[in-house]
mmCIF file of C-alpha atoms in Angstrom:
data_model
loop_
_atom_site.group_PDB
_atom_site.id
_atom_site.type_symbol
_atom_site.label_atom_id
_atom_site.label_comp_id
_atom_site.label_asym_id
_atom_site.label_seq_id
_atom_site.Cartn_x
_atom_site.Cartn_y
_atom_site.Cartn_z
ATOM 1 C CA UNK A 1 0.000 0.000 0.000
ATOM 2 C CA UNK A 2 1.329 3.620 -1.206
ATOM 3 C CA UNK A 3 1.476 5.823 2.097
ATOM 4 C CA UNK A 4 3.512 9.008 0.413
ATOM 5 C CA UNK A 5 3.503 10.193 -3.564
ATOM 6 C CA UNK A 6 7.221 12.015 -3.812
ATOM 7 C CA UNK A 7 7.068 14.600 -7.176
ATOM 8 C CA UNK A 8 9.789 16.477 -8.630
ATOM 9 C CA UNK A 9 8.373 20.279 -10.019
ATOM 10 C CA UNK A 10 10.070 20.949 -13.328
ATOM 11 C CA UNK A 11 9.372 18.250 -16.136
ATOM 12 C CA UNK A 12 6.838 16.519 -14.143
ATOM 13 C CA UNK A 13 3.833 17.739 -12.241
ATOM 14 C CA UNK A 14 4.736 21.446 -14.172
ATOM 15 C CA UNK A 15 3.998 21.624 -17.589
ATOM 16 C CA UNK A 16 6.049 23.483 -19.633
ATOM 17 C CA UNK A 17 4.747 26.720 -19.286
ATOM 18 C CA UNK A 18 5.316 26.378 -14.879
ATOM 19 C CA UNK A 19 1.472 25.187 -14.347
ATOM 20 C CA UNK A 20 -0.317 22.566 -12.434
ATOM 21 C CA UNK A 21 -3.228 21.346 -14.604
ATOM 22 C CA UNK A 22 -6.432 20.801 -13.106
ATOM 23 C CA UNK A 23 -5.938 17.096 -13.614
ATOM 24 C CA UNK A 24 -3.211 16.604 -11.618
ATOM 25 C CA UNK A 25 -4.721 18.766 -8.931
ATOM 26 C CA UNK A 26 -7.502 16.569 -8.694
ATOM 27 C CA UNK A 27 -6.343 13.601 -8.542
ATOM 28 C CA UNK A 28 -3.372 14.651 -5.791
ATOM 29 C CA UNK A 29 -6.302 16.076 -3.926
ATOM 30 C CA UNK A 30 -8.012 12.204 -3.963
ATOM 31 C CA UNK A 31 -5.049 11.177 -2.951
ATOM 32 C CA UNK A 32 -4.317 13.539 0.116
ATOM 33 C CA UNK A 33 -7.809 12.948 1.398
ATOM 34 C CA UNK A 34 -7.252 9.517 1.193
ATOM 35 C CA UNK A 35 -4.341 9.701 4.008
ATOM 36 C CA UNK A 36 -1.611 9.526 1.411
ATOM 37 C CA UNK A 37 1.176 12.117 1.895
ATOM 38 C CA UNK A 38 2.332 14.367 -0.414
ATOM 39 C CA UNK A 39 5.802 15.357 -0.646
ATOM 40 C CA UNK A 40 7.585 17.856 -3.400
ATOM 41 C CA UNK A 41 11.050 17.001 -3.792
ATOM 42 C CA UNK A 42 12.398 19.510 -5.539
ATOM 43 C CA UNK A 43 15.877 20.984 -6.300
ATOM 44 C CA UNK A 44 14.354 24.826 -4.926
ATOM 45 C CA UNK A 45 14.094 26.369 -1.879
ATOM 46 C CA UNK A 46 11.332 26.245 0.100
ATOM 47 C CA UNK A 47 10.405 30.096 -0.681
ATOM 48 C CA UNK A 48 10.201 28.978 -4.724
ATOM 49 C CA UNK A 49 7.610 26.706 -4.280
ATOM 50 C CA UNK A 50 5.142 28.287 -1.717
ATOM 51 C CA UNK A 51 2.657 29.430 -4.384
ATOM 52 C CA UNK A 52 2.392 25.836 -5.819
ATOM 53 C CA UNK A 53 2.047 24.287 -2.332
ATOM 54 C CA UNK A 54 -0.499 26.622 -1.425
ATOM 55 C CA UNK A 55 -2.359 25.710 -5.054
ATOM 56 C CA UNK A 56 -1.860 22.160 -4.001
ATOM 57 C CA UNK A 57 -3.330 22.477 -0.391
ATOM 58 C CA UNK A 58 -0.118 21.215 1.114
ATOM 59 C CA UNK A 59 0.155 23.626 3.612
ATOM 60 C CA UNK A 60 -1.317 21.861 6.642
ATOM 61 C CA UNK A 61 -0.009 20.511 9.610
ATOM 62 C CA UNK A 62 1.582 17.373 8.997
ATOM 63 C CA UNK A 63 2.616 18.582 5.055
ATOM 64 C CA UNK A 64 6.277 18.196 4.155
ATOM 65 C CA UNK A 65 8.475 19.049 1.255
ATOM 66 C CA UNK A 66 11.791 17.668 0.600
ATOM 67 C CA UNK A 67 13.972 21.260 -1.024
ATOM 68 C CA UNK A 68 18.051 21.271 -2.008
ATOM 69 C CA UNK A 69 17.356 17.881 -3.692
ATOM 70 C CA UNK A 70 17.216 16.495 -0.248
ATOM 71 C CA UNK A 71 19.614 19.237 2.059
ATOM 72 C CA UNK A 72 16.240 20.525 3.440
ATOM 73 C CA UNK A 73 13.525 18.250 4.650
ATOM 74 C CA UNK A 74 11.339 20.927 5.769
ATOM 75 C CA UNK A 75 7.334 21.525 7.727
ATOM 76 C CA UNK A 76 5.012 23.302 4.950
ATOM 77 C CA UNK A 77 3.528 25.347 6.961
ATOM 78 C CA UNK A 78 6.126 26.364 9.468
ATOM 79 C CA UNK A 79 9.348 25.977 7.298
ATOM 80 C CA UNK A 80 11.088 24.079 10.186
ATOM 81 C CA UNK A 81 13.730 21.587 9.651
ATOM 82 C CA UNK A 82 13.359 17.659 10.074
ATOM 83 C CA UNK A 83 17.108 17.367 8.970
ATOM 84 C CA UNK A 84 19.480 19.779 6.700
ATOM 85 C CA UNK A 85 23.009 18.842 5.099
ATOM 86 C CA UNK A 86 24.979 22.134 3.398
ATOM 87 C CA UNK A 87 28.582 22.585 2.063
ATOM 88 C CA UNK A 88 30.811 24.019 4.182
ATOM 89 C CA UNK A 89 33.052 26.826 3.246
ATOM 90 C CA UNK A 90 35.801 24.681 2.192
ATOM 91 C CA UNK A 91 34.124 22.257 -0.068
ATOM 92 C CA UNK A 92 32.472 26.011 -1.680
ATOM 93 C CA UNK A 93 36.339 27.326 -2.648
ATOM 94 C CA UNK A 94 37.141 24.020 -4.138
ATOM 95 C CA UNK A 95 34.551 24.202 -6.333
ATOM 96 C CA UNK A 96 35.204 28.176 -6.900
ATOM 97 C CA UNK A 97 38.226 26.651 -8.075
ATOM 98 C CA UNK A 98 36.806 24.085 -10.506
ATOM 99 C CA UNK A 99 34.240 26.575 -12.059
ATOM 100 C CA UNK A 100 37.470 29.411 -12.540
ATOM 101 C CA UNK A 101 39.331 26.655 -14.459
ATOM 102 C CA UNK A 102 36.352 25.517 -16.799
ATOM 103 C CA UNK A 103 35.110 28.408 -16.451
ATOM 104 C CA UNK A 104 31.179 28.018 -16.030
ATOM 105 C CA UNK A 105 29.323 30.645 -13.865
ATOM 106 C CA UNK A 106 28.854 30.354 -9.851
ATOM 107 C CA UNK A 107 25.723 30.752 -8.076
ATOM 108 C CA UNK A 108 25.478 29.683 -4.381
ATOM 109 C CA UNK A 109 22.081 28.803 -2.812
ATOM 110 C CA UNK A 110 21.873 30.102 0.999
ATOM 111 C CA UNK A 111 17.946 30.044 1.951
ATOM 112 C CA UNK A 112 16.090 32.575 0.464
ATOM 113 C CA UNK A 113 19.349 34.188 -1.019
ATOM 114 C CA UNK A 114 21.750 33.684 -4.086
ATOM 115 C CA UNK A 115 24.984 34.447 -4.239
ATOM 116 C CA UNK A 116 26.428 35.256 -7.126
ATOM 117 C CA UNK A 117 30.340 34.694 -7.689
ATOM 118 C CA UNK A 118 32.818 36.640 -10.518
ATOM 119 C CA UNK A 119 33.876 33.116 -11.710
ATOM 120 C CA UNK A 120 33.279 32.913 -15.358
ATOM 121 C CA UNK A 121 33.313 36.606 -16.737
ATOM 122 C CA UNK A 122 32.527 36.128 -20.180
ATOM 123 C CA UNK A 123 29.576 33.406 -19.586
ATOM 124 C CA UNK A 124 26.787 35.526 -17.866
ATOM 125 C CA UNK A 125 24.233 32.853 -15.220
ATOM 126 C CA UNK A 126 21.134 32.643 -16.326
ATOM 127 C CA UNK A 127 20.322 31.290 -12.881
ATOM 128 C CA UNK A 128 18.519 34.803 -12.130
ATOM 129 C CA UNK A 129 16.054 33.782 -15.171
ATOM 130 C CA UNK A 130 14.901 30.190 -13.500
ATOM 131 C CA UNK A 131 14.830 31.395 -10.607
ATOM 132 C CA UNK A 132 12.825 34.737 -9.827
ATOM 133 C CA UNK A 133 11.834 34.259 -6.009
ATOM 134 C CA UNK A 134 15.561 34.296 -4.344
ATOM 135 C CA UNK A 135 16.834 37.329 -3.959
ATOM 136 C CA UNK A 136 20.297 37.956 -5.587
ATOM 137 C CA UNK A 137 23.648 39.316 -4.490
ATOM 138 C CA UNK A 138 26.781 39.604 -5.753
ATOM 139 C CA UNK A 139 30.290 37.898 -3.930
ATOM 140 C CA UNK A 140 33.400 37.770 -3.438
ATOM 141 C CA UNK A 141 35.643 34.081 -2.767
ATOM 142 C CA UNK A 142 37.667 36.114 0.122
ATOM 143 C CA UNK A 143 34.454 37.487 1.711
ATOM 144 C CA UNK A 144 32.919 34.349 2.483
ATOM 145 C CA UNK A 145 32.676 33.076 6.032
ATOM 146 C CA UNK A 146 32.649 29.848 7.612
ATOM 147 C CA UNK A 147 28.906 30.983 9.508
ATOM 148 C CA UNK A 148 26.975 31.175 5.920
ATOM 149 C CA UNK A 149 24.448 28.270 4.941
ATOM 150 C CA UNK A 150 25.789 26.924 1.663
ATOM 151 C CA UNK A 151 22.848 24.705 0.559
ATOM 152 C CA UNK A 152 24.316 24.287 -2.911
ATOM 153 C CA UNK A 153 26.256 25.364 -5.994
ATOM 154 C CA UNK A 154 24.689 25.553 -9.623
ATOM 155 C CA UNK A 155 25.815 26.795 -12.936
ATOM 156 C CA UNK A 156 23.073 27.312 -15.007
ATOM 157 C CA UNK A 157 24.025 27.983 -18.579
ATOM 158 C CA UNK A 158 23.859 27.418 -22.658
ATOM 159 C CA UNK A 159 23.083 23.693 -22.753
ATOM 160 C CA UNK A 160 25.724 23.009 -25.387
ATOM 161 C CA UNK A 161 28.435 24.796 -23.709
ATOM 162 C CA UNK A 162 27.417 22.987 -20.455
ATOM 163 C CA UNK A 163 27.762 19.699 -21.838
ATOM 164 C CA UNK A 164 31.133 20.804 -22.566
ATOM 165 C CA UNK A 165 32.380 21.631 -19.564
ATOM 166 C CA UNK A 166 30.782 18.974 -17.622
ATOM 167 C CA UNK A 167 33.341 16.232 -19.940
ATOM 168 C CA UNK A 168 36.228 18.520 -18.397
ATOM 169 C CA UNK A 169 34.862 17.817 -14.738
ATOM 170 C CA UNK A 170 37.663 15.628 -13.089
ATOM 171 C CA UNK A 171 37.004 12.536 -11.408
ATOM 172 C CA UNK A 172 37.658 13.584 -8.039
ATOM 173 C CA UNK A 173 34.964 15.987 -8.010
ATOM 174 C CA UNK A 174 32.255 13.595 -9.118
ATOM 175 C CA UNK A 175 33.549 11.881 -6.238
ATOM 176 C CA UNK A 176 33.855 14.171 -3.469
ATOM 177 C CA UNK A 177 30.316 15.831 -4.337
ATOM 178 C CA UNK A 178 26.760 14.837 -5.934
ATOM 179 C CA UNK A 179 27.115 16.090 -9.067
ATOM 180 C CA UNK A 180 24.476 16.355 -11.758
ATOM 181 C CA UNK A 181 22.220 17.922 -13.851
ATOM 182 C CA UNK A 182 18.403 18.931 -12.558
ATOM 183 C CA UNK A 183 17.350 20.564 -15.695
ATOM 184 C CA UNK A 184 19.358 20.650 -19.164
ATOM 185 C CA UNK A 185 21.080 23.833 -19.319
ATOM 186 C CA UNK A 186 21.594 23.351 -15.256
ATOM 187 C CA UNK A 187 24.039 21.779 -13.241
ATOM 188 C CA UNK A 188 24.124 21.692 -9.512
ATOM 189 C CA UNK A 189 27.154 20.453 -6.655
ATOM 190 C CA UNK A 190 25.526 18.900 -3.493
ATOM 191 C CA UNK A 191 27.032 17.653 -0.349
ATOM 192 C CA UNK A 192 28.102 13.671 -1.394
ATOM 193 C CA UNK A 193 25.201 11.648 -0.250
ATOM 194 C CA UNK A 194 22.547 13.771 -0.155
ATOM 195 C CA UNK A 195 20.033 13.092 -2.828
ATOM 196 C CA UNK A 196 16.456 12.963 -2.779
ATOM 197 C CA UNK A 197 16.561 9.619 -1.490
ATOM 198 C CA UNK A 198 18.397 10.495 0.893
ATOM 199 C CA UNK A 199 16.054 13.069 2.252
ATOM 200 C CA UNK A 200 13.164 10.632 1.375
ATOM 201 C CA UNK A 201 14.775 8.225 3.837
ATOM 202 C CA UNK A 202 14.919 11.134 6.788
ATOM 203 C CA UNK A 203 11.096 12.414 6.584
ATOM 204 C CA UNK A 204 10.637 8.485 6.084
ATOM 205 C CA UNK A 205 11.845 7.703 9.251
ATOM 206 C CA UNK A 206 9.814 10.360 10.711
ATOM 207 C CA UNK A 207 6.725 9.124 9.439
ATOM 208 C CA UNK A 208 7.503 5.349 10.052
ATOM 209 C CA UNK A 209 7.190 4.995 6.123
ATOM 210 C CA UNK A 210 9.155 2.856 4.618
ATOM 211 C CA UNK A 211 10.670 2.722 1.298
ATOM 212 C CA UNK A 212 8.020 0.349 0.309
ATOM 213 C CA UNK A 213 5.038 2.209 0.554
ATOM 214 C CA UNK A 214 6.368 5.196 -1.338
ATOM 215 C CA UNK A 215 5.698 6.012 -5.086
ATOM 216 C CA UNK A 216 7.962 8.951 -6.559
ATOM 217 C CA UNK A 217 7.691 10.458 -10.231
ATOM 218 C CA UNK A 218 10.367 12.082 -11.662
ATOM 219 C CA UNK A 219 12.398 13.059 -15.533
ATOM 220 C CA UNK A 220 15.838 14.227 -14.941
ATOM 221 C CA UNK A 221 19.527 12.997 -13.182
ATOM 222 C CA UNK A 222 18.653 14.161 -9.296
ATOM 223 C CA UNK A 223 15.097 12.455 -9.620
ATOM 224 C CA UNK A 224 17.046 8.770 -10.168
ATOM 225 C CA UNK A 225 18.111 8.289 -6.669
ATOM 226 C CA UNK A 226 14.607 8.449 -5.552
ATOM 227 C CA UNK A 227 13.291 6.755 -8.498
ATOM 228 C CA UNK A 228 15.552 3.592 -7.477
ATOM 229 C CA UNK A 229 14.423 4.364 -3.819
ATOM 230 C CA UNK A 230 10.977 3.847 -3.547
ATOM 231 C CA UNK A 231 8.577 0.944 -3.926
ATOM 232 C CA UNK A 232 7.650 2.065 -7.142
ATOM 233 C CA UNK A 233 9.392 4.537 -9.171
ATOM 234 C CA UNK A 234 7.768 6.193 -12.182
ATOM 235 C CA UNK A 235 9.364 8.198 -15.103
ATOM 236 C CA UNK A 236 8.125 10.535 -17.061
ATOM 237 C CA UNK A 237 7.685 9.837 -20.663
ATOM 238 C CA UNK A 238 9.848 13.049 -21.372
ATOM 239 C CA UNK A 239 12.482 11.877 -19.291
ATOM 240 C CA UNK A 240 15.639 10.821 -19.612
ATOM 241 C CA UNK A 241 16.955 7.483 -20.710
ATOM 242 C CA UNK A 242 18.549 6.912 -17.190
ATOM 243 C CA UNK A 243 16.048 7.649 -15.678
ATOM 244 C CA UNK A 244 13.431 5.149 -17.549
ATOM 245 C CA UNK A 245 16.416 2.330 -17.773
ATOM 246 C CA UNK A 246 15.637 2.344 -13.804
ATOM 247 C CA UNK A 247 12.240 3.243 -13.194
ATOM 248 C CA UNK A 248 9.550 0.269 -12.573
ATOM 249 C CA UNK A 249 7.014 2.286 -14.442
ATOM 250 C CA UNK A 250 6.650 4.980 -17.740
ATOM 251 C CA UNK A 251 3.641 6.877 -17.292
ATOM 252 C CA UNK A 252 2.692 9.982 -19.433
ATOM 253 C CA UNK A 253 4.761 13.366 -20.359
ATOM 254 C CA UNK A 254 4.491 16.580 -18.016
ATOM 255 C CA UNK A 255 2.224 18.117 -20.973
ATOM 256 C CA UNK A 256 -0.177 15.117 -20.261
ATOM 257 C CA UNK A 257 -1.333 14.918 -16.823
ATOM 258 C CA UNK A 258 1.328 11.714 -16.290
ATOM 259 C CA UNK A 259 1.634 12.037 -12.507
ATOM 260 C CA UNK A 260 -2.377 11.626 -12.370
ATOM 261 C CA UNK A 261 -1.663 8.795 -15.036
ATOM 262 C CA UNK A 262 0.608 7.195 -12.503
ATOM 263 C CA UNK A 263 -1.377 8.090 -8.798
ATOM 264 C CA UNK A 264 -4.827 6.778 -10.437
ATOM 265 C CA UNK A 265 -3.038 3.417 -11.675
ATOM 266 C CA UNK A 266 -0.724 2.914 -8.293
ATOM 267 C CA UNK A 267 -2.271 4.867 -5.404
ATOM 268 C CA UNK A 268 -6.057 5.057 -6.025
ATOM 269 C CA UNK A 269 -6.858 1.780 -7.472
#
């Protein structure tokens, strides 16, 4: 029995033009009343995604959301922490280091904030143009401090030229940090081990769910921890091959109500 739906935003329960269709509201409504939970695990910050929570009625007592592709594991309605993982300072000027050499544009997620870092002069982030609700600052290497919340470090840039770069990544990063790609022209550093599944496994605990009874939906690299995870993990039609190679189910595209697809045929039935 299914006891918590997990759903990535972007490529799945958005469409492409950033909605929820009624569909899908429906039917994650059916679910909720039904005692299921549902979770948004999601690569944002809390602050991104309040309007679609509050769309989705998940902003009760007792509603959780899984933000930092599983750094956060946060209350809806409260925005208090069940468990957080950052980068520390020192892990942030290695990978200052890594994005001077390539060079690929810094942005560094604290909270509500963005900090924006001189790395790449001649490639301009278009991180400010995915995401409009964090507020934006610009930063120096030498200024940081060991006291700042570091949730993570994207580079969000021409797809082609990111593809690029990310051949030139050495080993030893991919090593010493999650490293992948939650959209296609993004690209996002996490602490090692923290994934979605990983923050699945914390609010999991909390809940005394376990693995089993969870269904998650997902289309892109950060969604396939969770994917392999759960009880049952469903990908998008529109997602990537990984992603489908290791999913149990294929259910419909983001432009065709596929999470209701997959919630009607796994949760409600």
């Amino acid at each position: 029995m299914i006891k918590l739906v997990a759903i990535d935003l972007d490529g799945t329960l958005l469409t492409d033009a950033k909605t929820i269709s009624n569909k899908n509201k429906a039917v994650l409504a059916q679910a909720k009343a039904q005692g299921v939970k549902i979770v948004v695990c999601t690569g944002r910050p809390l602050i991104a995604i309040g309007e679609y929570l509050e769309e989705l009625n998940l902003v009760d007592q007792g509603d959780y959301s899984i933000t930092f592709n599983g750094g956060l594991i946060q209350k809806n309605n409260t925005g208090e922490l069940l468990g957080k993982t950052a980068l520390n300072l020192e892990q942030v000027q290695d990978i200052y280091k890594l994005f001077t050499q390539l060079p690929l544009p810094m942005d560094i997620l604290s909270d509500a904030r963005c900090l924006q870092l001189n790395t790449a002069p001649e490639h301009v982030s278009l991180y400010p143009t995915m995401n409009k609700k964090v507020t934006y600052f610009p930063a120096a290497i030498e200024d940081l401090t060991k006291d700042t919340l570091y949730n993570k470090v994207v580079a969000a840039i021409d797809v082609d030229y990111l593809d690029e770069k990310m051949a030139e990544i050495p080993a030893e990063y991919i090593e010493r940090y999650e490293v992948c790609k939650t959209r296609p022209n993004l690209l996002e550093f996490m602490p090692k081990g923290v994934t979605k599944a990983y923050g699945l496994k914390v609010l999991g605990e909390e809940l005394d769910i376990d693995a089993s009874e969870m269904l998650t939906l997902g289309d892109e690299a950060n969604d396939l921890p969770m994917i392999e995870y759960a009880g049952i993990g469903v990908a998008m039609e529109n997602a990537t091959d990984d992603v489908k190679a290791v999913a149990d189910y294929i259910t419909g595209t983001n432009q065709a109500d596929g999470v209701a697809q997959a919630i009607e045929k796994f949760v409600l039935n």
